[in-house]
Amino acid sequence: MKAHFKIKRFNPEKDREPHWEEYELEVEPTERVLDALQTIKWEQDGTLTLRRSCAHGICGSDAMVINGKNRLACKTLIKDLGSHITVEPLRGLPVIKDLIIDFTDFFAKYRSIKPYFINDEPPPDVERRQSPRQRARFDDTTKCILCGICTTACPVFWADSRYLGPAAIVQAHRFLFDSRDQGAEERLPVLSAHGGVWKCRTVFNCTDACPQGIDVTGAIAEVKKLLLFRKL
Amino acid sequence: MATAAPERTVKAGWWESFYQGLTYRGYEGHWAWIFHRVTGLGVLLFLTLHIVDIFLLTLGPGVFNSLLALYKAPAARILDVFLLFGVLFHAVNGLRIVIIDFWPHATRAHKAIFWAEVAVFLIVFVPSALVLLAPLFGWGGGAQS
Ligand code: HEM
Ligand code: HEM
Ligand code: SF4
Ligand code: FES
């Protein structure tokens, strides 16, 4: 089938503002948007710039706005979109070139919630034990691939760059609800501070777009509740 | 190793990000949020005017009665329907948000909850709006004289 692509381009060496460019190409309906973007790059315009690595929905590097919604290009089939497809860089973070955005701020926020295991007790001889129930408590948020789709789909994040964003809160949830972790006292002040969980307005754009199907808004709501009912 | 910051980037300005927000393809939650904010600010605007109009009572019955005559005009009934829409939507949607805040598992069914909210909203809104608009269609005497 013939597909019509409209792609938002920006070249920092030439352009002052981003602009749209259009491309026509032959595609299979069962191909993915990523395949079509690569065909355009290889056969029509070698300057088209994008990130991708695994091409199988696990590295999280090819998140972009496709037909108005945040998606992974490698997990989006052309047949689900039709023949007219628009592609833009993610919103709310600076554009470096074409579809590549600057994730510096995103990862700084990720680090601010200390996304690693904290437990000062000496490790036991065997592993630190956990019941299936305790493991299930935070299972959902272990699936995050840090693609940034949730954070850049959030209207609060677009409007207020101080907001940690859903991805950082999902990562905090993964450790806060892990029975082996003891880092809550270090993380909760960041999460209850000005740019923390209380900025969330339950818009659900994050949950609707997450390629891993994580209940992002639910995870944020659980962190809110933890802060609210925590013993002072 | 730290990588050097890119030389030049572009970031959407205030207006552009406002436009981008409206063109993002959001679903139930996105529209509920936009309506919640618009109705919240709308009701706040009404409340400001309303405090001024009730304050006019202090100027004596003449002024206040001419104000009430204004409120009885047919056009005011149409504005009443907007007010009803705003207050009712904000109230019902506010309760949905409260449910989600206190019962995070509800997020798994957030779309169903939204459509249940729409049903509750319509059940209250449609008959109430008809009562408000009845005099305009010449039906009955209206709810009150
Ligand atoms: C029936 C009573 C009301 C209920 C149940 C209610 C509920 C709520 C809730 C739960 C929120 C938080 C929304 C969020 O976290 O996303 C909110 C926000 C808000 N409310 Fe109300 N509210 C009520 C009445 C009012 C009134 C009378 C006004 C105006 C005078 C008002 C103006 C606002 C505004 C401006 C916001 C901020 C909206 C936003 O952040 O997007 N509300 N309301
Ligand atoms: C069209 C519908 C409405 C009518 C006809 C109406 C009528 C009135 C009247 C007659 C009073 C004076 C009561 C008294 O002092 O004895 C009053 C006061 C008041 N109303 Fe309403 N009202 C309406 C809608 C609303 C709404 C939607 C809100 C909330 C957002 C509201 C909030 C208030 C408040 C706060 C006062 C006290 C104001 C003051 O003392 O300055 N009203 N209203
Ligand atoms: S929660 Fe989902 S959308 Fe957000 S960064 Fe993780 S995988 Fe991506
Ligand atoms: S290229 Fe790795 S997630 Fe799409």
Short mmCIF file of C-alpha atoms and ligand atoms in Angstrom, two decimals:
data_model
loop_
_atom_site.label_atom_id
_atom_site.label_comp_id
_atom_site.label_asym_id
_atom_site.label_seq_id
_atom_site.Cartn_x
_atom_site.Cartn_y
_atom_site.Cartn_z
CA MET A 1 0.00 0.00 0.00
CA LYS A 2 0.99 3.63 -0.44
CA ALA A 3 1.67 5.54 2.76
CA HIS A 4 1.85 9.29 3.20
CA PHE A 5 4.17 10.48 5.96
CA LYS A 6 4.25 13.97 7.42
CA ILE A 7 7.28 14.41 9.66
CA LYS A 8 8.25 17.36 11.84
CA ARG A 9 11.85 18.24 11.07
CA PHE A 10 14.37 20.48 12.80
CA ASN A 11 18.02 20.93 11.88
CA PRO A 12 19.83 23.01 14.53
CA GLU A 13 22.46 24.11 11.99
CA LYS A 14 19.98 25.54 9.49
CA ASP A 15 16.51 26.04 10.96
CA ARG A 16 15.25 28.55 13.48
CA GLU A 17 11.96 26.68 13.98
CA PRO A 18 10.78 23.12 13.29
CA HIS A 19 8.84 22.60 10.02
CA TRP A 20 6.87 19.77 8.38
CA GLU A 21 8.09 17.66 5.48
CA GLU A 22 6.11 15.09 3.52
CA TYR A 23 7.08 11.73 2.05
CA GLU A 24 5.28 9.08 -0.04
CA LEU A 25 6.39 5.46 -0.01
CA GLU A 26 5.30 1.88 -0.61
CA VAL A 27 4.84 -0.10 2.62
CA GLU A 28 3.35 -3.38 3.80
CA PRO A 29 0.41 -2.79 6.15
CA THR A 30 2.03 -5.20 8.60
CA GLU A 31 5.21 -3.13 8.75
CA ARG A 32 5.86 -0.85 11.68
CA VAL A 33 6.24 2.92 11.66
CA LEU A 34 9.92 2.38 12.50
CA ASP A 35 10.40 0.35 9.29
CA ALA A 36 8.85 3.13 7.22
CA LEU A 37 11.01 5.82 8.89
CA GLN A 38 14.11 3.77 8.14
CA THR A 39 13.04 3.28 4.52
CA ILE A 40 12.59 7.05 4.21
CA LYS A 41 16.03 7.61 5.73
CA TRP A 42 17.75 5.00 3.57
CA GLU A 43 16.01 5.65 0.28
CA GLN A 44 14.70 9.22 0.26
CA ASP A 45 16.38 11.52 2.77
CA GLY A 46 19.48 10.46 4.64
CA THR A 47 19.34 13.51 6.90
CA LEU A 48 16.22 12.28 8.74
CA THR A 49 17.42 11.76 12.30
CA LEU A 50 15.91 9.44 14.90
CA ARG A 51 16.90 7.19 17.78
CA ARG A 52 16.33 3.48 17.82
CA SER A 53 18.23 0.58 19.17
CA CYS A 54 16.51 -2.73 19.87
CA ALA A 55 13.65 -2.28 17.37
CA HIS A 56 11.63 -4.70 19.54
CA GLY A 57 9.99 -2.53 22.19
CA ILE A 58 12.44 -3.11 25.01
CA CYS A 59 15.13 -0.40 24.95
CA GLY A 60 12.68 2.49 25.00
CA SER A 61 14.64 4.71 22.62
CA ASP A 62 12.19 5.33 19.75
CA ALA A 63 9.34 7.04 21.58
CA MET A 64 7.71 9.74 19.43
CA VAL A 65 4.36 11.35 18.78
CA ILE A 66 2.63 9.28 16.07
CA ASN A 67 -0.77 10.49 14.85
CA GLY A 68 -1.04 12.75 17.87
CA LYS A 69 -0.28 10.16 20.53
CA ASN A 70 2.97 9.08 22.21
CA ARG A 71 4.04 5.62 21.00
CA LEU A 72 7.10 3.49 20.30
CA ALA A 73 7.67 3.53 16.52
CA CYS A 74 8.83 -0.11 16.71
CA LYS A 75 5.59 -1.26 18.35
CA THR A 76 3.14 0.62 16.11
CA LEU A 77 1.84 -1.17 13.01
CA ILE A 78 0.98 0.87 9.94
CA LYS A 79 -2.29 -1.04 9.47
CA ASP A 80 -3.49 0.30 12.82
CA LEU A 81 -3.01 3.89 11.65
CA GLY A 82 -4.12 4.01 8.02
CA SER A 83 -2.27 5.54 5.09
CA HIS A 84 -1.80 9.06 6.49
CA ILE A 85 0.73 9.16 9.30
CA THR A 86 2.18 12.16 11.13
CA VAL A 87 5.33 11.88 13.23
CA GLU A 88 6.60 14.49 15.68
CA PRO A 89 9.22 14.55 18.44
CA LEU A 90 7.97 14.07 22.03
CA ARG A 91 6.53 17.15 23.74
CA GLY A 92 7.74 18.97 26.81
CA LEU A 93 11.49 18.39 26.36
CA PRO A 94 13.87 20.30 24.03
CA VAL A 95 14.37 19.02 20.48
CA ILE A 96 17.99 18.40 19.49
CA LYS A 97 17.37 17.37 15.88
CA ASP A 98 14.28 16.05 14.04
CA LEU A 99 12.84 13.29 16.27
CA ILE A 100 15.64 13.33 18.83
CA ILE A 101 14.92 15.09 22.08
CA ASP A 102 17.18 16.00 24.97
CA PHE A 103 16.51 13.61 27.87
CA THR A 104 18.97 15.26 30.29
CA ASP A 105 16.20 16.68 32.47
CA PHE A 106 14.24 13.41 32.36
CA PHE A 107 17.17 11.38 33.68
CA ALA A 108 18.12 14.01 36.27
CA LYS A 109 14.60 13.61 37.71
CA TYR A 110 14.90 9.83 37.51
CA ARG A 111 18.11 9.97 39.56
CA SER A 112 16.57 12.36 42.10
CA ILE A 113 14.26 9.64 43.46
CA LYS A 114 17.27 7.28 44.01
CA PRO A 115 16.23 4.47 41.68
CA TYR A 116 18.33 1.77 43.33
CA PHE A 117 18.03 -0.69 46.19
CA ILE A 118 18.71 0.86 49.61
CA ASN A 119 19.20 -1.38 52.64
CA ASP A 120 22.01 -0.88 55.15
CA GLU A 121 21.58 -4.21 56.96
CA PRO A 122 24.35 -6.69 56.24
CA PRO A 123 23.23 -9.12 53.55
CA PRO A 124 22.13 -12.52 54.93
CA ASP A 125 23.88 -15.76 53.90
CA VAL A 126 21.06 -16.60 51.52
CA GLU A 127 19.15 -14.10 49.39
CA ARG A 128 16.85 -11.53 51.02
CA ARG A 129 13.62 -13.47 51.13
CA GLN A 130 10.31 -12.22 49.84
CA SER A 131 6.91 -13.92 49.62
CA PRO A 132 5.13 -14.11 46.23
CA ARG A 133 2.62 -11.66 47.64
CA GLN A 134 5.32 -9.17 48.62
CA ARG A 135 6.86 -9.51 45.16
CA ALA A 136 3.51 -8.99 43.45
CA ARG A 137 3.06 -5.72 45.35
CA PHE A 138 5.40 -3.84 43.00
CA ASP A 139 5.43 -6.17 39.99
CA ASP A 140 3.69 -3.73 37.66
CA THR A 141 6.27 -0.97 38.07
CA THR A 142 9.25 -3.31 37.48
CA LYS A 143 8.24 -3.46 33.80
CA CYS A 144 9.18 0.16 33.05
CA ILE A 145 11.66 0.61 30.17
CA LEU A 146 12.22 4.35 30.79
CA CYS A 147 11.03 5.34 27.33
CA GLY A 148 9.69 8.67 28.61
CA ILE A 149 6.32 8.23 26.91
CA CYS A 150 4.32 8.79 30.09
CA THR A 151 6.22 11.87 31.25
CA THR A 152 6.03 13.56 27.85
CA ALA A 153 2.29 12.76 27.51
CA CYS A 154 1.50 14.60 30.74
CA PRO A 155 -0.04 18.10 30.47
CA VAL A 156 1.30 18.98 33.91
CA PHE A 157 4.84 18.17 32.75
CA TRP A 158 4.39 20.23 29.55
CA ALA A 159 3.36 23.22 31.61
CA ASP A 160 5.66 22.88 34.62
CA SER A 161 9.21 21.69 34.12
CA ARG A 162 9.65 21.28 37.88
CA TYR A 163 7.30 18.28 37.92
CA LEU A 164 9.17 14.97 38.37
CA GLY A 165 6.84 13.35 35.85
CA PRO A 166 5.16 9.92 35.89
CA ALA A 167 8.25 7.88 34.91
CA ALA A 168 10.28 9.02 37.92
CA ILE A 169 7.31 8.30 40.23
CA VAL A 170 6.82 4.84 38.69
CA GLN A 171 10.49 4.11 39.45
CA ALA A 172 10.08 5.40 43.01
CA HIS A 173 7.03 3.14 43.42
CA ARG A 174 9.09 0.14 42.34
CA PHE A 175 11.40 0.60 45.36
CA LEU A 176 8.96 2.10 47.90
CA PHE A 177 6.72 -0.97 47.72
CA ASP A 178 9.59 -3.49 47.71
CA SER A 179 9.57 -5.15 51.18
CA ARG A 180 13.40 -5.46 51.09
CA ASP A 181 14.04 -1.77 50.47
CA GLN A 182 14.53 0.74 53.29
CA GLY A 183 15.07 3.94 51.34
CA ALA A 184 11.61 5.47 51.88
CA GLU A 185 12.88 8.22 54.18
CA GLU A 186 15.31 9.35 51.49
CA ARG A 187 12.80 9.26 48.63
CA LEU A 188 9.58 10.54 50.18
CA PRO A 189 10.79 14.12 50.78
CA VAL A 190 11.51 14.45 47.03
CA LEU A 191 8.11 12.97 46.16
CA SER A 192 6.17 15.26 48.50
CA ALA A 193 8.12 18.41 47.59
CA HIS A 194 6.87 21.05 45.16
CA GLY A 195 7.42 19.12 41.90
CA GLY A 196 6.36 15.82 43.42
CA VAL A 197 3.28 13.57 43.27
CA TRP A 198 0.79 16.28 44.25
CA LYS A 199 1.27 17.85 40.82
CA CYS A 200 -0.56 14.86 39.31
CA ARG A 201 -4.08 15.80 38.14
CA THR A 202 -5.15 12.22 37.20
CA VAL A 203 -5.32 12.98 33.48
CA PHE A 204 -4.50 9.32 32.53
CA ASN A 205 -2.53 10.26 29.37
CA CYS A 206 0.41 8.35 30.89
CA THR A 207 -1.61 5.18 31.53
CA ASP A 208 -3.27 5.33 28.11
CA ALA A 209 0.10 5.61 26.31
CA CYS A 210 2.51 3.38 28.30
CA PRO A 211 3.84 0.72 25.88
CA GLN A 212 4.37 -1.67 28.79
CA GLY A 213 0.74 -1.41 29.90
CA ILE A 214 1.74 -0.17 33.34
CA ASP A 215 -1.04 1.33 35.45
CA VAL A 216 0.95 4.55 35.78
CA THR A 217 -1.79 6.70 37.33
CA GLY A 218 -2.52 3.90 39.82
CA ALA A 219 1.16 3.80 40.86
CA ILE A 220 1.17 7.58 41.39
CA ALA A 221 -2.08 7.31 43.37
CA GLU A 222 -0.49 4.65 45.61
CA VAL A 223 2.49 6.89 46.32
CA LYS A 224 0.09 9.76 47.14
CA LYS A 225 -1.79 7.52 49.55
CA LEU A 226 1.46 6.33 51.15
CA LEU A 227 2.43 9.96 51.81
CA LEU A 228 -1.02 10.82 53.10
CA PHE A 229 -1.41 7.97 55.60
CA ARG A 230 2.22 7.53 56.62
CA LYS A 231 2.87 7.75 60.34
CA LEU A 232 4.57 11.07 61.06
CA MET B 1 31.49 9.89 31.28
CA ALA B 2 29.31 12.95 30.97
CA THR B 3 28.29 13.85 27.44
CA ALA B 4 28.46 17.46 26.33
CA ALA B 5 25.14 19.30 26.21
CA PRO B 6 23.78 19.72 22.67
CA GLU B 7 24.75 23.06 21.14
CA ARG B 8 21.29 24.29 20.31
CA THR B 9 17.85 22.87 20.98
CA VAL B 10 14.32 24.20 20.52
CA LYS B 11 11.63 24.02 23.15
CA ALA B 12 7.99 24.93 22.65
CA GLY B 13 7.01 28.31 24.08
CA TRP B 14 3.93 28.92 26.20
CA TRP B 15 1.48 29.35 23.31
CA GLU B 16 2.90 26.52 21.31
CA SER B 17 2.72 24.12 24.23
CA PHE B 18 -0.89 25.25 24.85
CA TYR B 19 -1.66 24.42 21.22
CA GLN B 20 0.23 21.13 21.45
CA GLY B 21 -1.78 20.26 24.55
CA LEU B 22 -5.04 20.71 22.70
CA THR B 23 -3.83 18.69 19.71
CA TYR B 24 -2.48 15.76 21.74
CA ARG B 25 -4.74 12.80 21.15
CA GLY B 26 -5.94 12.25 24.69
CA TYR B 27 -8.86 10.07 25.65
CA GLU B 28 -11.46 10.05 28.45
CA GLY B 29 -9.17 11.26 31.22
CA HIS B 30 -7.69 14.05 29.10
CA TRP B 31 -11.09 15.52 28.22
CA ALA B 32 -12.42 15.06 31.75
CA TRP B 33 -9.43 17.04 33.01
CA ILE B 34 -9.85 19.85 30.45
CA PHE B 35 -13.57 20.13 31.28
CA HIS B 36 -12.85 19.99 35.02
CA ARG B 37 -10.47 22.93 34.78
CA VAL B 38 -12.68 24.97 32.44
CA THR B 39 -15.79 24.38 34.59
CA GLY B 40 -13.83 25.03 37.81
CA LEU B 41 -12.62 28.39 36.50
CA GLY B 42 -16.07 29.13 35.01
CA VAL B 43 -17.82 28.49 38.34
CA LEU B 44 -15.18 30.63 40.06
CA LEU B 45 -15.96 33.46 37.62
CA PHE B 46 -19.69 33.05 38.30
CA LEU B 47 -19.10 33.05 42.05
CA THR B 48 -17.20 36.35 41.80
CA LEU B 49 -20.08 37.97 39.87
CA HIS B 50 -22.54 36.34 42.26
CA ILE B 51 -20.93 37.87 45.34
CA VAL B 52 -21.14 41.26 43.61
CA ASP B 53 -24.82 40.75 42.68
CA ILE B 54 -25.82 39.65 46.19
CA PHE B 55 -23.89 42.64 47.53
CA LEU B 56 -26.26 44.88 45.51
CA LEU B 57 -28.90 44.06 48.16
CA THR B 58 -27.18 46.61 50.37
CA LEU B 59 -28.18 49.32 47.86
CA GLY B 60 -31.86 48.73 48.61
CA PRO B 61 -34.77 46.74 47.18
CA GLY B 62 -35.11 48.78 43.96
CA VAL B 63 -31.68 47.92 42.61
CA PHE B 64 -31.96 44.29 43.65
CA ASN B 65 -35.40 43.80 42.13
CA SER B 66 -34.28 45.18 38.78
CA LEU B 67 -31.42 42.74 38.95
CA LEU B 68 -33.83 39.86 39.57
CA ALA B 69 -35.84 41.00 36.54
CA LEU B 70 -32.65 40.62 34.55
CA TYR B 71 -32.21 37.07 35.86
CA LYS B 72 -35.78 36.24 34.76
CA ALA B 73 -35.12 37.16 31.13
CA PRO B 74 -35.24 34.20 28.70
CA ALA B 75 -31.56 34.62 27.83
CA ALA B 76 -30.70 34.17 31.51
CA ARG B 77 -32.33 30.72 31.41
CA ILE B 78 -29.91 29.67 28.72
CA LEU B 79 -27.02 30.95 30.84
CA ASP B 80 -28.53 28.99 33.75
CA VAL B 81 -28.16 25.82 31.69
CA PHE B 82 -24.46 26.61 31.23
CA LEU B 83 -24.12 27.18 34.97
CA LEU B 84 -25.92 23.91 35.69
CA PHE B 85 -23.60 22.14 33.26
CA GLY B 86 -20.51 23.63 34.89
CA VAL B 87 -21.46 23.03 38.52
CA LEU B 88 -22.84 19.54 37.88
CA PHE B 89 -19.96 18.32 35.73
CA HIS B 90 -17.40 19.71 38.15
CA ALA B 91 -19.17 18.09 41.11
CA VAL B 92 -19.61 14.63 39.54
CA ASN B 93 -16.13 14.59 38.01
CA GLY B 94 -14.68 15.84 41.31
CA LEU B 95 -16.23 12.81 43.03
CA ARG B 96 -14.65 10.53 40.40
CA ILE B 97 -11.24 12.04 41.18
CA VAL B 98 -11.82 11.60 44.92
CA ILE B 99 -12.68 7.91 44.37
CA ILE B 100 -9.46 7.38 42.41
CA ASP B 101 -7.38 9.25 45.01
CA PHE B 102 -8.60 7.07 47.87
CA TRP B 103 -8.93 3.79 46.00
CA PRO B 104 -5.98 3.57 43.56
CA HIS B 105 -7.14 0.18 42.24
CA ALA B 106 -10.00 2.04 40.57
CA THR B 107 -7.50 3.30 37.99
CA ARG B 108 -7.64 -0.12 36.32
CA ALA B 109 -11.25 0.64 35.37
CA HIS B 110 -10.79 4.36 34.76
CA LYS B 111 -12.57 4.37 31.40
CA ALA B 112 -15.62 2.54 32.74
CA ILE B 113 -15.75 4.90 35.73
CA PHE B 114 -15.65 7.88 33.40
CA TRP B 115 -18.59 6.60 31.32
CA ALA B 116 -20.55 5.80 34.50
CA GLU B 117 -19.92 9.40 35.51
CA VAL B 118 -21.25 10.60 32.15
CA ALA B 119 -24.40 8.53 32.71
CA VAL B 120 -24.97 10.00 36.19
CA PHE B 121 -24.32 13.47 34.79
CA LEU B 122 -26.86 13.06 31.97
CA ILE B 123 -29.54 11.57 34.25
CA VAL B 124 -29.42 14.70 36.39
CA PHE B 125 -28.58 17.24 33.71
CA VAL B 126 -31.14 16.48 30.98
CA PRO B 127 -34.34 16.72 33.11
CA SER B 128 -33.01 19.72 35.03
CA ALA B 129 -32.11 21.53 31.82
CA LEU B 130 -35.59 20.82 30.43
CA VAL B 131 -37.19 22.29 33.55
CA LEU B 132 -35.01 25.39 33.20
CA LEU B 133 -35.79 25.83 29.52
CA ALA B 134 -39.51 24.91 29.69
CA PRO B 135 -40.78 28.52 29.73
CA LEU B 136 -38.83 29.23 26.54
CA PHE B 137 -40.79 26.52 24.76
CA GLY B 138 -44.05 27.65 26.37
CA TRP B 139 -44.33 24.39 28.34
CA GLY B 140 -46.18 24.63 31.63
CA GLY B 141 -45.37 27.54 33.90
CA GLY B 142 -41.75 26.61 34.56
CA ALA B 143 -40.50 25.46 37.96
CA GLN B 144 -41.21 28.76 39.64
CA SER B 145 -42.78 32.01 38.63
C1 HEM C 1 -19.44 20.15 44.32
C2 HEM C 1 -18.39 20.63 44.91
C3 HEM C 1 -17.00 20.46 44.33
C4 HEM C 1 -16.29 19.30 44.21
C5 HEM C 1 -16.70 17.87 44.58
C6 HEM C 1 -15.01 19.68 43.64
C7 HEM C 1 -13.97 18.81 43.41
C8 HEM C 1 -12.73 19.17 42.95
C9 HEM C 1 -11.58 18.31 42.92
C10 HEM C 1 -11.51 16.86 43.39
C11 HEM C 1 -10.55 19.02 42.38
C12 HEM C 1 -9.12 18.53 42.17
C13 HEM C 1 -8.95 18.15 40.72
C14 HEM C 1 -7.70 17.37 40.47
O1 HEM C 1 -6.97 16.97 41.41
O2 HEM C 1 -7.44 17.13 39.30
C15 HEM C 1 -11.06 20.35 42.05
C16 HEM C 1 -10.33 21.36 41.43
C17 HEM C 1 -10.80 22.63 41.18
N1 HEM C 1 -12.01 23.16 41.59
FE1 HEM C 1 -13.51 22.09 42.42
N2 HEM C 1 -14.98 21.03 43.39
C18 HEM C 1 -16.19 21.55 43.80
C19 HEM C 1 -16.58 22.87 43.73
C20 HEM C 1 -15.86 23.89 43.14
C21 HEM C 1 -16.30 25.28 43.06
C22 HEM C 1 -17.60 25.83 43.63
C23 HEM C 1 -15.32 25.96 42.36
C24 HEM C 1 -15.22 27.41 41.97
C25 HEM C 1 -15.62 28.40 42.73
C26 HEM C 1 -14.27 25.02 42.05
C27 HEM C 1 -13.13 25.34 41.35
C28 HEM C 1 -12.09 24.47 41.13
C29 HEM C 1 -10.89 24.80 40.41
C30 HEM C 1 -10.55 26.14 39.75
C31 HEM C 1 -10.07 23.63 40.43
C32 HEM C 1 -8.67 23.48 39.82
C33 HEM C 1 -8.83 22.69 38.54
C34 HEM C 1 -7.56 22.03 38.07
O3 HEM C 1 -6.57 21.95 38.81
O4 HEM C 1 -7.54 21.58 36.92
N3 HEM C 1 -14.63 23.78 42.53
N4 HEM C 1 -12.39 20.42 42.41
C1 HEM C 2 -28.62 30.71 39.31
C2 HEM C 2 -28.44 30.04 40.42
C3 HEM C 2 -28.30 30.74 41.74
C4 HEM C 2 -29.19 31.59 42.35
C5 HEM C 2 -30.57 32.04 41.84
C6 HEM C 2 -28.59 32.00 43.61
C7 HEM C 2 -29.19 32.88 44.52
C8 HEM C 2 -28.59 33.32 45.67
C9 HEM C 2 -29.20 34.23 46.61
C10 HEM C 2 -30.61 34.79 46.50
C11 HEM C 2 -28.27 34.45 47.59
C12 HEM C 2 -28.46 35.36 48.80
C13 HEM C 2 -28.90 34.56 49.94
C14 HEM C 2 -29.00 35.40 51.20
O1 HEM C 2 -28.12 36.24 51.42
O2 HEM C 2 -30.01 35.22 51.93
C15 HEM C 2 -27.08 33.70 47.28
C16 HEM C 2 -25.93 33.69 48.04
C17 HEM C 2 -24.80 32.94 47.73
N1 HEM C 2 -24.66 32.04 46.71
FE1 HEM C 2 -25.99 31.73 45.23
N2 HEM C 2 -27.34 31.39 43.73
C18 HEM C 2 -27.13 30.62 42.61
C19 HEM C 2 -26.03 29.84 42.33
C20 HEM C 2 -24.90 29.74 43.14
C21 HEM C 2 -23.74 28.90 42.85
C22 HEM C 2 -23.60 27.98 41.63
C23 HEM C 2 -22.84 29.07 43.89
C24 HEM C 2 -21.49 28.41 44.13
C25 HEM C 2 -20.55 28.35 43.23
C26 HEM C 2 -23.44 30.05 44.78
C27 HEM C 2 -22.83 30.53 45.94
C28 HEM C 2 -23.39 31.48 46.78
C29 HEM C 2 -22.68 32.08 47.89
C30 HEM C 2 -21.22 31.74 48.30
C31 HEM C 2 -23.57 33.00 48.48
C32 HEM C 2 -23.27 33.93 49.63
C33 HEM C 2 -22.72 35.19 48.96
C34 HEM C 2 -22.69 36.41 49.81
O3 HEM C 2 -23.24 36.40 50.90
O4 HEM C 2 -22.11 37.38 49.30
N3 HEM C 2 -24.67 30.42 44.30
N4 HEM C 2 -27.30 33.02 46.10
S1 SF4 C 3 6.03 3.88 32.86
FE1 SF4 C 3 5.63 3.12 30.75
S2 SF4 C 3 5.56 5.04 29.51
FE2 SF4 C 3 6.55 5.58 31.44
S3 SF4 C 3 8.76 5.42 31.04
FE3 SF4 C 3 8.07 3.43 31.94
S4 SF4 C 3 7.58 2.13 30.16
FE4 SF4 C 3 7.71 4.26 29.38
S1 FES C 4 13.79 0.66 19.30
FE1 FES C 4 13.94 -0.18 21.32
S2 FES C 4 11.95 0.22 22.09
FE2 FES C 4 11.70 0.75 20.00
#
